[in-house]
PDB file of C-alpha atoms and ligand atoms in Angstrom:
ATOM      1  CA  GLN A  41      66.387  20.431  88.064  1.00 56.00           C
ATOM      2  CA  ALA A  42      64.363  20.634  91.275  1.00 66.00           C
ATOM      3  CA  GLN A  43      66.201  19.766  94.490  1.00 72.00           C
ATOM      4  CA  ARG A  44      64.395  16.980  96.373  1.00 84.00           C
ATOM      5  CA  THR A  45      63.334  17.480  99.966  1.00 92.00           C
ATOM      6  CA  LYS A  46      64.231  14.479 102.147  1.00 94.00           C
ATOM      7  CA  ARG A  47      61.027  12.740 103.196  1.00 98.00           C
ATOM      8  CA  VAL A  48      59.860   9.563 104.910  1.00 98.00           C
ATOM      9  CA  ALA A  49      58.412   6.923 102.591  1.00 98.00           C
ATOM     10  CA  VAL A  50      56.588   3.670 103.370  1.00 99.00           C
ATOM     11  CA  VAL A  51      56.610   0.914 100.755  1.00 99.00           C
ATOM     12  CA  THR A  52      54.468  -2.182 101.296  1.00 98.00           C
ATOM     13  CA  GLY A  53      55.612  -5.453  99.778  1.00 98.00           C
ATOM     14  CA  GLY A  54      59.057  -3.886  99.513  1.00 98.00           C
ATOM     15  CA  GLY A  55      60.890  -7.129 100.249  1.00 98.00           C
ATOM     16  CA  ALA A  56      60.889  -8.308  96.632  1.00 98.00           C
ATOM     17  CA  GLY A  57      59.898  -7.541  93.054  1.00 98.00           C
ATOM     18  CA  ILE A  58      58.515  -4.142  92.074  1.00 98.00           C
ATOM     19  CA  GLY A  59      58.268  -3.038  95.727  1.00 98.00           C
ATOM     20  CA  GLN A  60      61.973  -3.676  96.246  1.00 98.00           C
ATOM     21  CA  GLY A  61      62.664  -1.511  93.210  1.00 98.00           C
ATOM     22  CA  TYR A  62      60.397   1.243  94.572  1.00 98.00           C
ATOM     23  CA  ALA A  63      62.086   1.151  97.998  1.00 98.00           C
ATOM     24  CA  LEU A  64      65.555   1.439  96.441  1.00 98.00           C
ATOM     25  CA  ARG A  65      64.506   4.207  94.051  1.00 98.00           C
ATOM     26  CA  LEU A  66      62.895   6.279  96.794  1.00 98.00           C
ATOM     27  CA  ALA A  67      66.046   5.857  98.914  1.00 98.00           C
ATOM     28  CA  ARG A  68      68.146   6.983  95.923  1.00 98.00           C
ATOM     29  CA  ASP A  69      65.825   9.981  95.612  1.00 98.00           C
ATOM     30  CA  GLY A  70      67.045  10.886  99.108  1.00 97.00           C
ATOM     31  CA  HIS A  71      64.146   9.649 101.217  1.00 98.00           C
ATOM     32  CA  THR A  72      64.200   7.531 104.369  1.00 98.00           C
ATOM     33  CA  VAL A  73      62.378   4.297 103.553  1.00 98.00           C
ATOM     34  CA  ALA A  74      60.292   1.996 105.763  1.00 98.00           C
ATOM     35  CA  VAL A  75      59.430  -1.364 104.240  1.00 98.00           C
ATOM     36  CA  ALA A  76      56.433  -3.450 105.330  1.00 98.00           C
ATOM     37  CA  ASP A  77      56.517  -7.017 104.076  1.00 98.00           C
ATOM     38  CA  LEU A  78      55.129 -10.390 105.051  1.00 98.00           C
ATOM     39  CA  GLY A  79      58.509 -11.903 104.282  1.00 96.00           C
ATOM     40  CA  PRO A  80      62.077 -10.832 105.018  1.00 96.00           C
ATOM     41  CA  ALA A  81      63.275  -7.537 103.580  1.00 98.00           C
ATOM     42  CA  ASP A  82      67.001  -8.137 104.251  1.00 98.00           C
ATOM     43  CA  ALA A  83      67.907  -7.970 100.571  1.00 98.00           C
ATOM     44  CA  THR A  84      66.126  -4.613 100.204  1.00 98.00           C
ATOM     45  CA  GLU A  85      67.781  -3.271 103.354  1.00 98.00           C
ATOM     46  CA  LYS A  86      71.190  -4.312 102.028  1.00 98.00           C
ATOM     47  CA  LEU A  87      70.624  -2.654  98.635  1.00 98.00           C
ATOM     48  CA  ILE A  88      69.529   0.596 100.268  1.00 98.00           C
ATOM     49  CA  ARG A  89      72.403   0.664 102.771  1.00 98.00           C
ATOM     50  CA  GLU A  90      74.899  -0.031  99.982  1.00 98.00           C
ATOM     51  CA  ALA A  91      73.413   2.945  98.143  1.00 97.00           C
ATOM     52  CA  GLY A  92      74.018   5.079 101.274  1.00 97.00           C
ATOM     53  CA  GLY A  93      70.324   5.291 102.162  1.00 97.00           C
ATOM     54  CA  GLU A  94      68.441   5.041 105.446  1.00 97.00           C
ATOM     55  CA  VAL A  95      66.032   2.114 105.815  1.00 98.00           C
ATOM     56  CA  PHE A  96      63.852   0.368 108.360  1.00 98.00           C
ATOM     57  CA  SER A  97      61.836  -2.759 107.762  1.00 98.00           C
ATOM     58  CA  ALA A  98      59.380  -4.798 109.766  1.00 98.00           C
ATOM     59  CA  ARG A  99      57.270  -7.861 109.176  1.00 98.00           C
ATOM     60  CA  CYS A 100      53.732  -6.750 108.483  1.00 98.00           C
ATOM     61  CA  ASP A 101      50.693  -8.416 106.949  1.00 98.00           C
ATOM     62  CA  VAL A 102      48.997  -5.505 105.190  1.00 98.00           C
ATOM     63  CA  SER A 103      45.664  -7.323 105.221  1.00 98.00           C
ATOM     64  CA  ASP A 104      45.642  -7.504 109.040  1.00 98.00           C
ATOM     65  CA  PRO A 105      44.566  -4.253 110.779  1.00 98.00           C
ATOM     66  CA  ASP A 106      46.467  -5.103 113.999  1.00 98.00           C
ATOM     67  CA  SER A 107      49.641  -5.858 112.085  1.00 98.00           C
ATOM     68  CA  VAL A 108      49.332  -2.529 110.235  1.00 98.00           C
ATOM     69  CA  THR A 109      48.728  -0.661 113.513  1.00 98.00           C
ATOM     70  CA  GLY A 110      51.907  -2.220 114.967  1.00 98.00           C
ATOM     71  CA  PHE A 111      53.930  -1.324 111.864  1.00 98.00           C
ATOM     72  CA  ALA A 112      52.607   2.245 111.825  1.00 98.00           C
ATOM     73  CA  ALA A 113      53.521   2.693 115.514  1.00 98.00           C
ATOM     74  CA  ALA A 114      57.066   1.426 114.892  1.00 98.00           C
ATOM     75  CA  VAL A 115      57.527   3.765 111.904  1.00 98.00           C
ATOM     76  CA  THR A 116      56.137   6.866 113.591  1.00 97.00           C
ATOM     77  CA  ASP A 117      58.175   6.177 116.769  1.00 97.00           C
ATOM     78  CA  ARG A 118      61.299   6.120 114.647  1.00 97.00           C
ATOM     79  CA  PHE A 119      60.713   8.765 112.018  1.00 96.00           C
ATOM     80  CA  GLY A 120      57.708  10.830 113.095  1.00 94.00           C
ATOM     81  CA  HIS A 121      55.077  11.216 110.404  1.00 92.00           C
ATOM     82  CA  VAL A 122      55.159   9.607 106.955  1.00 98.00           C
ATOM     83  CA  ASP A 123      55.086  11.764 103.796  1.00 98.00           C
ATOM     84  CA  ILE A 124      54.976   9.141 101.048  1.00 98.00           C
ATOM     85  CA  LEU A 125      52.928   5.948 101.093  1.00 99.00           C
ATOM     86  CA  VAL A 126      53.313   3.393  98.313  1.00 99.00           C
ATOM     87  CA  HIS A 127      50.736   0.602  98.491  1.00 98.00           C
ATOM     88  CA  ASN A 128      52.478  -2.097  96.486  1.00 98.00           C
ATOM     89  CA  ALA A 129      51.892  -5.439  98.272  1.00 98.00           C
ATOM     90  CA  GLY A 130      49.527  -7.583  96.269  1.00 98.00           C
ATOM     91  CA  ILE A 131      48.762 -11.072  95.032  1.00 98.00           C
ATOM     92  CA  TYR A 132      47.554 -12.170  91.612  1.00 97.00           C
ATOM     93  CA  PRO A 133      46.337 -15.784  91.493  1.00 96.00           C
ATOM     94  CA  ILE A 134      45.050 -16.872  88.082  1.00 96.00           C
ATOM     95  CA  VAL A 135      41.840 -18.817  88.642  1.00 96.00           C
ATOM     96  CA  PRO A 136      38.609 -18.858  86.600  1.00 97.00           C
ATOM     97  CA  PHE A 137      35.660 -17.208  88.334  1.00 98.00           C
ATOM     98  CA  GLU A 138      33.693 -20.458  88.591  1.00 98.00           C
ATOM     99  CA  GLU A 139      36.591 -22.048  90.477  1.00 97.00           C
ATOM    100  CA  THR A 140      37.075 -19.035  92.733  1.00 98.00           C
ATOM    101  CA  ASP A 141      35.744 -19.848  96.185  1.00 98.00           C
ATOM    102  CA  TRP A 142      34.750 -17.253  98.761  1.00 98.00           C
ATOM    103  CA  ALA A 143      37.971 -17.698 100.749  1.00 98.00           C
ATOM    104  CA  THR A 144      40.091 -16.960  97.654  1.00 98.00           C
ATOM    105  CA  TRP A 145      37.947 -13.942  96.728  1.00 98.00           C
ATOM    106  CA  ARG A 146      38.233 -12.573 100.287  1.00 98.00           C
ATOM    107  CA  ARG A 147      41.989 -13.141 100.414  1.00 98.00           C
ATOM    108  CA  ILE A 148      42.536 -11.217  97.178  1.00 98.00           C
ATOM    109  CA  MET A 149      40.324  -8.353  98.399  1.00 98.00           C
ATOM    110  CA  ASP A 150      41.956  -8.355 101.858  1.00 98.00           C
ATOM    111  CA  ILE A 151      45.494  -8.099 100.503  1.00 98.00           C
ATOM    112  CA  ASN A 152      44.962  -5.957  97.391  1.00 98.00           C
ATOM    113  CA  LEU A 153      42.151  -3.606  98.449  1.00 98.00           C
ATOM    114  CA  ASP A 154      41.389  -3.685 102.185  1.00 98.00           C
ATOM    115  CA  SER A 155      45.098  -3.152 102.907  1.00 98.00           C
ATOM    116  CA  VAL A 156      44.823   0.204 101.135  1.00 99.00           C
ATOM    117  CA  PHE A 157      42.152   1.188 103.673  1.00 98.00           C
ATOM    118  CA  HIS A 158      44.241   0.069 106.689  1.00 98.00           C
ATOM    119  CA  LEU A 159      47.505   1.719 105.624  1.00 98.00           C
ATOM    120  CA  THR A 160      45.885   4.957 104.468  1.00 98.00           C
ATOM    121  CA  LYS A 161      43.953   5.214 107.753  1.00 98.00           C
ATOM    122  CA  ALA A 162      47.271   4.869 109.577  1.00 98.00           C
ATOM    123  CA  PHE A 163      49.320   7.427 107.618  1.00 98.00           C
ATOM    124  CA  LEU A 164      46.946   9.970 106.039  1.00 98.00           C
ATOM    125  CA  PRO A 165      46.331  11.961 109.271  1.00 98.00           C
ATOM    126  CA  GLY A 166      50.061  12.816 109.520  1.00 98.00           C
ATOM    127  CA  MET A 167      50.131  13.944 105.889  1.00 98.00           C
ATOM    128  CA  ARG A 168      47.101  16.182 106.337  1.00 98.00           C
ATOM    129  CA  GLN A 169      48.532  17.641 109.498  1.00 97.00           C
ATOM    130  CA  HIS A 170      51.769  18.563 107.713  1.00 97.00           C
ATOM    131  CA  GLY A 171      50.022  19.780 104.566  1.00 98.00           C
ATOM    132  CA  TRP A 172      52.004  17.505 102.234  1.00 98.00           C
ATOM    133  CA  GLY A 173      51.576  13.889 101.169  1.00 98.00           C
ATOM    134  CA  ARG A 174      51.917  11.498  98.259  1.00 98.00           C
ATOM    135  CA  ILE A 175      49.900   8.294  98.111  1.00 99.00           C
ATOM    136  CA  VAL A 176      50.583   5.874  95.247  1.00 99.00           C
ATOM    137  CA  VAL A 177      48.646   2.629  94.825  1.00 98.00           C
ATOM    138  CA  MET A 178      49.455  -0.274  92.544  1.00 98.00           C
ATOM    139  CA  ALA A 179      46.631  -0.916  90.113  1.00 98.00           C
ATOM    140  CA  SER A 180      47.072  -3.087  87.010  1.00 98.00           C
ATOM    141  CA  ALA A 181      46.531  -2.847  83.263  1.00 96.00           C
ATOM    142  CA  THR A 182      44.261  -5.896  83.696  1.00 96.00           C
ATOM    143  CA  PHE A 183      41.642  -3.296  84.688  1.00 96.00           C
ATOM    144  CA  HIS A 184      41.820  -2.014  81.102  1.00 94.00           C
ATOM    145  CA  SER A 185      42.271  -5.364  79.316  1.00 92.00           C
ATOM    146  CA  GLY A 186      40.170  -7.756  81.463  1.00 93.00           C
ATOM    147  CA  PRO A 187      42.066 -11.022  80.964  1.00 93.00           C
ATOM    148  CA  PRO A 188      40.345 -14.339  81.784  1.00 95.00           C
ATOM    149  CA  GLY A 189      41.136 -15.970  85.130  1.00 96.00           C
ATOM    150  CA  MET A 190      41.542 -12.644  86.908  1.00 97.00           C
ATOM    151  CA  VAL A 191      38.024 -11.545  87.897  1.00 98.00           C
ATOM    152  CA  ALA A 192      38.740 -11.119  91.623  1.00 98.00           C
ATOM    153  CA  TYR A 193      42.151  -9.582  90.981  1.00 98.00           C
ATOM    154  CA  THR A 194      40.846  -7.124  88.405  1.00 98.00           C
ATOM    155  CA  ALA A 195      37.910  -6.219  90.656  1.00 98.00           C
ATOM    156  CA  SER A 196      40.379  -5.492  93.471  1.00 98.00           C
ATOM    157  CA  LYS A 197      42.473  -3.275  91.185  1.00 98.00           C
ATOM    158  CA  GLY A 198      39.325  -1.539  89.926  1.00 98.00           C
ATOM    159  CA  GLY A 199      38.559  -0.839  93.580  1.00 98.00           C
ATOM    160  CA  VAL A 200      41.955   0.775  93.927  1.00 98.00           C
ATOM    161  CA  ILE A 201      41.300   3.006  90.898  1.00 98.00           C
ATOM    162  CA  GLY A 202      37.993   4.110  92.458  1.00 98.00           C
ATOM    163  CA  PHE A 203      39.834   4.744  95.715  1.00 98.00           C
ATOM    164  CA  VAL A 204      42.405   7.100  94.200  1.00 98.00           C
ATOM    165  CA  ARG A 205      39.817   9.010  92.164  1.00 98.00           C
ATOM    166  CA  THR A 206      37.664   9.813  95.158  1.00 98.00           C
ATOM    167  CA  LEU A 207      40.180  10.137  97.995  1.00 98.00           C
ATOM    168  CA  ALA A 208      42.010  12.650  95.761  1.00 98.00           C
ATOM    169  CA  ALA A 209      38.949  14.908  95.977  1.00 98.00           C
ATOM    170  CA  GLU A 210      38.875  14.751  99.770  1.00 98.00           C
ATOM    171  CA  VAL A 211      42.540  15.534 100.400  1.00 98.00           C
ATOM    172  CA  GLY A 212      43.539  17.763  97.468  1.00 98.00           C
ATOM    173  CA  ALA A 213      43.066  20.916  99.506  1.00 98.00           C
ATOM    174  CA  HIS A 214      45.541  19.608 102.105  1.00 98.00           C
ATOM    175  CA  GLY A 215      48.547  19.124  99.818  1.00 98.00           C
ATOM    176  CA  VAL A 216      48.040  15.372  99.492  1.00 98.00           C
ATOM    177  CA  THR A 217      47.881  13.698  96.067  1.00 99.00           C
ATOM    178  CA  VAL A 218      46.587  10.193  95.435  1.00 99.00           C
ATOM    179  CA  ASN A 219      47.432   8.344  92.216  1.00 99.00           C
ATOM    180  CA  ALA A 220      47.728   4.818  90.858  1.00 98.00           C
ATOM    181  CA  ILE A 221      50.231   3.068  88.612  1.00 98.00           C
ATOM    182  CA  ALA A 222      48.867   0.358  86.317  1.00 98.00           C
ATOM    183  CA  PRO A 223      51.641  -1.869  84.963  1.00 98.00           C
ATOM    184  CA  GLY A 224      51.260  -4.553  82.356  1.00 97.00           C
ATOM    185  CA  LEU A 225      52.946  -7.907  82.895  1.00 96.00           C
ATOM    186  CA  VAL A 226      56.308  -7.389  84.615  1.00 97.00           C
ATOM    187  CA  ARG A 227      59.057  -9.938  85.275  1.00 97.00           C
ATOM    188  CA  THR A 228      59.204 -10.295  89.079  1.00 97.00           C
ATOM    189  CA  PRO A 229      59.687 -13.194  91.511  1.00 96.00           C
ATOM    190  CA  GLY A 230      55.880 -13.404  91.681  1.00 95.00           C
ATOM    191  CA  THR A 231      55.201 -13.686  87.946  1.00 95.00           C
ATOM    192  CA  LEU A 232      58.283 -15.821  87.264  1.00 94.00           C
ATOM    193  CA  SER A 233      57.189 -18.403  89.845  1.00 94.00           C
ATOM    194  CA  GLY A 234      53.484 -18.279  88.925  1.00 92.00           C
ATOM    195  CA  PRO A 235      51.565 -19.799  86.000  1.00 93.00           C
ATOM    196  CA  GLN A 236      52.326 -16.792  83.746  1.00 91.00           C
ATOM    197  CA  GLN A 237      55.326 -18.535  82.140  1.00 89.00           C
ATOM    198  CA  GLU A 238      53.522 -21.841  81.610  1.00 89.00           C
ATOM    199  CA  LEU A 239      50.511 -20.047  80.093  1.00 91.00           C
ATOM    200  CA  GLY A 240      52.825 -18.319  77.632  1.00 91.00           C
ATOM    201  CA  LEU A 241      51.659 -14.879  78.764  1.00 91.00           C
ATOM    202  CA  PHE A 242      55.031 -13.148  78.489  1.00 92.00           C
ATOM    203  CA  ASP A 243      55.139 -13.932  74.744  1.00 91.00           C
ATOM    204  CA  ALA A 244      51.399 -13.652  74.071  1.00 90.00           C
ATOM    205  CA  LEU A 245      51.197 -10.038  75.270  1.00 90.00           C
ATOM    206  CA  LEU A 246      54.004  -8.919  72.977  1.00 92.00           C
ATOM    207  CA  ALA A 247      51.757  -9.312  69.925  1.00 91.00           C
ATOM    208  CA  THR A 248      49.555  -6.459  71.182  1.00 90.00           C
ATOM    209  CA  GLN A 249      52.170  -4.361  72.979  1.00 93.00           C
ATOM    210  CA  ALA A 250      53.507  -1.365  71.082  1.00 95.00           C
ATOM    211  CA  ILE A 251      56.948  -1.943  72.611  1.00 96.00           C
ATOM    212  CA  LYS A 252      58.069  -5.488  71.869  1.00 95.00           C
ATOM    213  CA  ARG A 253      59.656  -6.563  75.126  1.00 96.00           C
ATOM    214  CA  THR A 254      58.383  -7.697  78.521  1.00 96.00           C
ATOM    215  CA  GLY A 255      58.338  -5.115  81.302  1.00 97.00           C
ATOM    216  CA  VAL A 256      60.843  -5.194  84.156  1.00 98.00           C
ATOM    217  CA  PRO A 257      60.566  -3.395  87.523  1.00 98.00           C
ATOM    218  CA  GLU A 258      63.000  -0.677  86.329  1.00 98.00           C
ATOM    219  CA  ASP A 259      60.345   0.413  83.806  1.00 98.00           C
ATOM    220  CA  LEU A 260      58.162   1.665  86.686  1.00 98.00           C
ATOM    221  CA  MET A 261      60.762   3.595  88.670  1.00 98.00           C
ATOM    222  CA  GLY A 262      60.565   6.917  86.822  1.00 98.00           C
ATOM    223  CA  THR A 263      56.806   6.923  87.359  1.00 98.00           C
ATOM    224  CA  VAL A 264      56.951   6.335  91.116  1.00 98.00           C
ATOM    225  CA  SER A 265      59.754   8.856  91.478  1.00 98.00           C
ATOM    226  CA  PHE A 266      57.723  11.501  89.618  1.00 98.00           C
ATOM    227  CA  LEU A 267      54.418  10.813  91.403  1.00 98.00           C
ATOM    228  CA  THR A 268      56.102  11.158  94.813  1.00 98.00           C
ATOM    229  CA  SER A 269      57.939  14.367  93.931  1.00 98.00           C
ATOM    230  CA  ASP A 270      57.054  18.023  94.534  1.00 97.00           C
ATOM    231  CA  GLU A 271      56.765  18.455  90.779  1.00 97.00           C
ATOM    232  CA  ALA A 272      53.720  16.148  90.657  1.00 98.00           C
ATOM    233  CA  ALA A 273      51.787  18.495  92.980  1.00 98.00           C
ATOM    234  CA  PHE A 274      49.103  19.308  90.378  1.00 98.00           C
ATOM    235  CA  MET A 275      48.360  15.725  89.349  1.00 98.00           C
ATOM    236  CA  THR A 276      45.939  13.676  91.409  1.00 98.00           C
ATOM    237  CA  GLY A 277      43.220  11.038  91.122  1.00 98.00           C
ATOM    238  CA  GLN A 278      44.969   9.574  88.063  1.00 98.00           C
ATOM    239  CA  THR A 279      45.980   6.101  86.967  1.00 98.00           C
ATOM    240  CA  LEU A 280      49.168   5.996  84.921  1.00 97.00           C
ATOM    241  CA  VAL A 281      49.326   2.956  82.651  1.00 97.00           C
ATOM    242  CA  VAL A 282      52.918   1.756  82.188  1.00 97.00           C
ATOM    243  CA  ASP A 283      52.710  -1.357  80.048  1.00 96.00           C
ATOM    244  CA  GLY A 284      54.692  -0.911  76.855  1.00 96.00           C
ATOM    245  CA  GLY A 285      51.546   0.289  75.112  1.00 95.00           C
ATOM    246  CA  PHE A 286      49.471  -2.860  75.682  1.00 93.00           C
ATOM    247  CA  ALA A 287      46.270  -1.207  76.917  1.00 87.00           C
ATOM    248  CA  ARG A 288      46.128   2.242  75.326  1.00 78.00           C
ATOM    249  CA  ALA A 289      43.821   3.646  78.028  1.00 65.00           C
TER     250      ALA A 289
HETATM  251  P1  LIG B 400      55.880 -10.195  94.021  1.00 96.93           P
HETATM  252  O1  LIG B 400      55.017 -11.376  94.334  1.00 96.93           O
HETATM  253  O2  LIG B 400      57.092 -10.414  93.173  1.00 96.93           O
HETATM  254  O3  LIG B 400      56.303  -9.469  95.370  1.00 96.93           O
HETATM  255  C1  LIG B 400      55.294  -9.056  96.258  1.00 96.93           C
HETATM  256  C2  LIG B 400      55.852  -8.708  97.621  1.00 96.93           C
HETATM  257  O4  LIG B 400      54.719  -8.392  98.441  1.00 96.93           O
HETATM  258  C3  LIG B 400      56.575  -9.886  98.285  1.00 96.93           C
HETATM  259  O5  LIG B 400      57.749  -9.420  98.927  1.00 96.93           O
HETATM  260  C4  LIG B 400      55.555 -10.413  99.293  1.00 96.93           C
HETATM  261  O6  LIG B 400      56.142 -11.000 100.449  1.00 96.93           O
HETATM  262  C5  LIG B 400      54.799  -9.136  99.656  1.00 96.93           C
HETATM  263  N1  LIG B 400      53.455  -9.417 100.177  1.00 96.93           N
HETATM  264  C6  LIG B 400      52.534 -10.276  99.674  1.00 96.93           C
HETATM  265  N2  LIG B 400      51.447 -10.312 100.467  1.00 96.93           N
HETATM  266  C7  LIG B 400      51.688  -9.451 101.491  1.00 96.93           C
HETATM  267  C8  LIG B 400      50.957  -9.070 102.648  1.00 96.93           C
HETATM  268  N3  LIG B 400      49.749  -9.588 102.921  1.00 96.93           N
HETATM  269  N4  LIG B 400      51.514  -8.171 103.489  1.00 96.93           N
HETATM  270  C9  LIG B 400      52.740  -7.652 103.239  1.00 96.93           C
HETATM  271  N5  LIG B 400      53.482  -7.989 102.171  1.00 96.93           N
HETATM  272  C10 LIG B 400      52.968  -8.880 101.309  1.00 96.93           C
HETATM  273  O7  LIG B 400      54.888  -9.103  93.357  1.00 96.93           O
HETATM  274  P2  LIG B 400      55.147  -8.075  92.158  1.00 96.93           P
HETATM  275  O8  LIG B 400      55.022  -8.806  90.876  1.00 96.93           O
HETATM  276  O9  LIG B 400      56.352  -7.266  92.436  1.00 96.93           O
HETATM  277  O10 LIG B 400      53.823  -7.157  92.277  1.00 96.93           O
HETATM  278  C11 LIG B 400      53.761  -6.047  93.154  1.00 96.93           C
HETATM  279  C12 LIG B 400      52.472  -5.281  92.919  1.00 96.93           C
HETATM  280  O11 LIG B 400      52.365  -4.910  91.547  1.00 96.93           O
HETATM  281  C13 LIG B 400      51.181  -6.043  93.242  1.00 96.93           C
HETATM  282  O12 LIG B 400      50.248  -5.169  93.815  1.00 96.93           O
HETATM  283  C14 LIG B 400      50.695  -6.494  91.874  1.00 96.93           C
HETATM  284  O13 LIG B 400      49.304  -6.697  91.830  1.00 96.93           O
HETATM  285  C15 LIG B 400      51.119  -5.311  91.031  1.00 96.93           C
HETATM  286  N6  LIG B 400      51.262  -5.660  89.617  1.00 96.93           N
HETATM  287  C16 LIG B 400      52.208  -6.563  89.241  1.00 96.93           C
HETATM  288  C17 LIG B 400      52.317  -6.895  87.901  1.00 96.93           C
HETATM  289  C18 LIG B 400      53.345  -7.890  87.434  1.00 96.93           C
HETATM  290  O14 LIG B 400      53.242  -8.334  86.278  1.00 96.93           O
HETATM  291  N7  LIG B 400      54.314  -8.260  88.231  1.00 96.93           N
HETATM  292  C19 LIG B 400      51.457  -6.307  86.962  1.00 96.93           C
HETATM  293  C20 LIG B 400      50.494  -5.399  87.392  1.00 96.93           C
HETATM  294  C21 LIG B 400      50.406  -5.077  88.735  1.00 96.93           C
END
């Protein structure tokens, strides 16, 4: 088994849900982890410290360029350059297109897509300079299935898939890979407090899924660990669908 090199990883939205799982897994893989979240990341910090890992967190709104600049300065002051960037922060309101106003559309694009621009601008130069980098972006299997009520969301995740395909071509020669993970419905604080339960989505999806249980954050950890490893060096521009076989893309 390959020995892991200790690296510096940034996880956005690492205060809860899938991002918290990613932050803990990357710390367990031996990396120093910096968490950017709009909310508190105390619980994530505690989990990582208990696991013997090194962690830093700061409040950051990934949709706000100034907030991202401040976060990036704090991280680079502390740890130097960043090797691994996991764009995980995102929102997924369920609202029919005809009831989606411009402000809602913009908010979804700002948080899910424009944030990927801001964070990558901040951390890609360091990766290129050091000749090694791993960028992972959260897409969604909704891009493959196109469920109603998620036009803006699915458009934002489609944007992310376009982003990884094309940035991969620009940075491949510099040791940087860029990939996306597309989960199906996963039990997280976000989905458990949203309309997903009331709409019966957890049960409805099982009829089509090959694997007859709802996804949990742990189901995504092997994928993020692999994509951020040295062993994934020859894989880039891809979107890995991890959804229990719902969308067989
Ligand atoms: P969640 O709502 O449970 O947690 C999201 C975290 O991101 C929270 O800690 C929140 O504070 C943070 N966050 C939200 N907006 C932010 C902002 N502007 N700046 C910084 N941090 C912010 O979410 P989750 O279910 O864990 O989803 C995480 C990612 O996975 C999202 O990109 C989502 O689109 C994607 N995804 C989730 C599912 C699912 O079923 N849960 C499925 C497919 C894709």
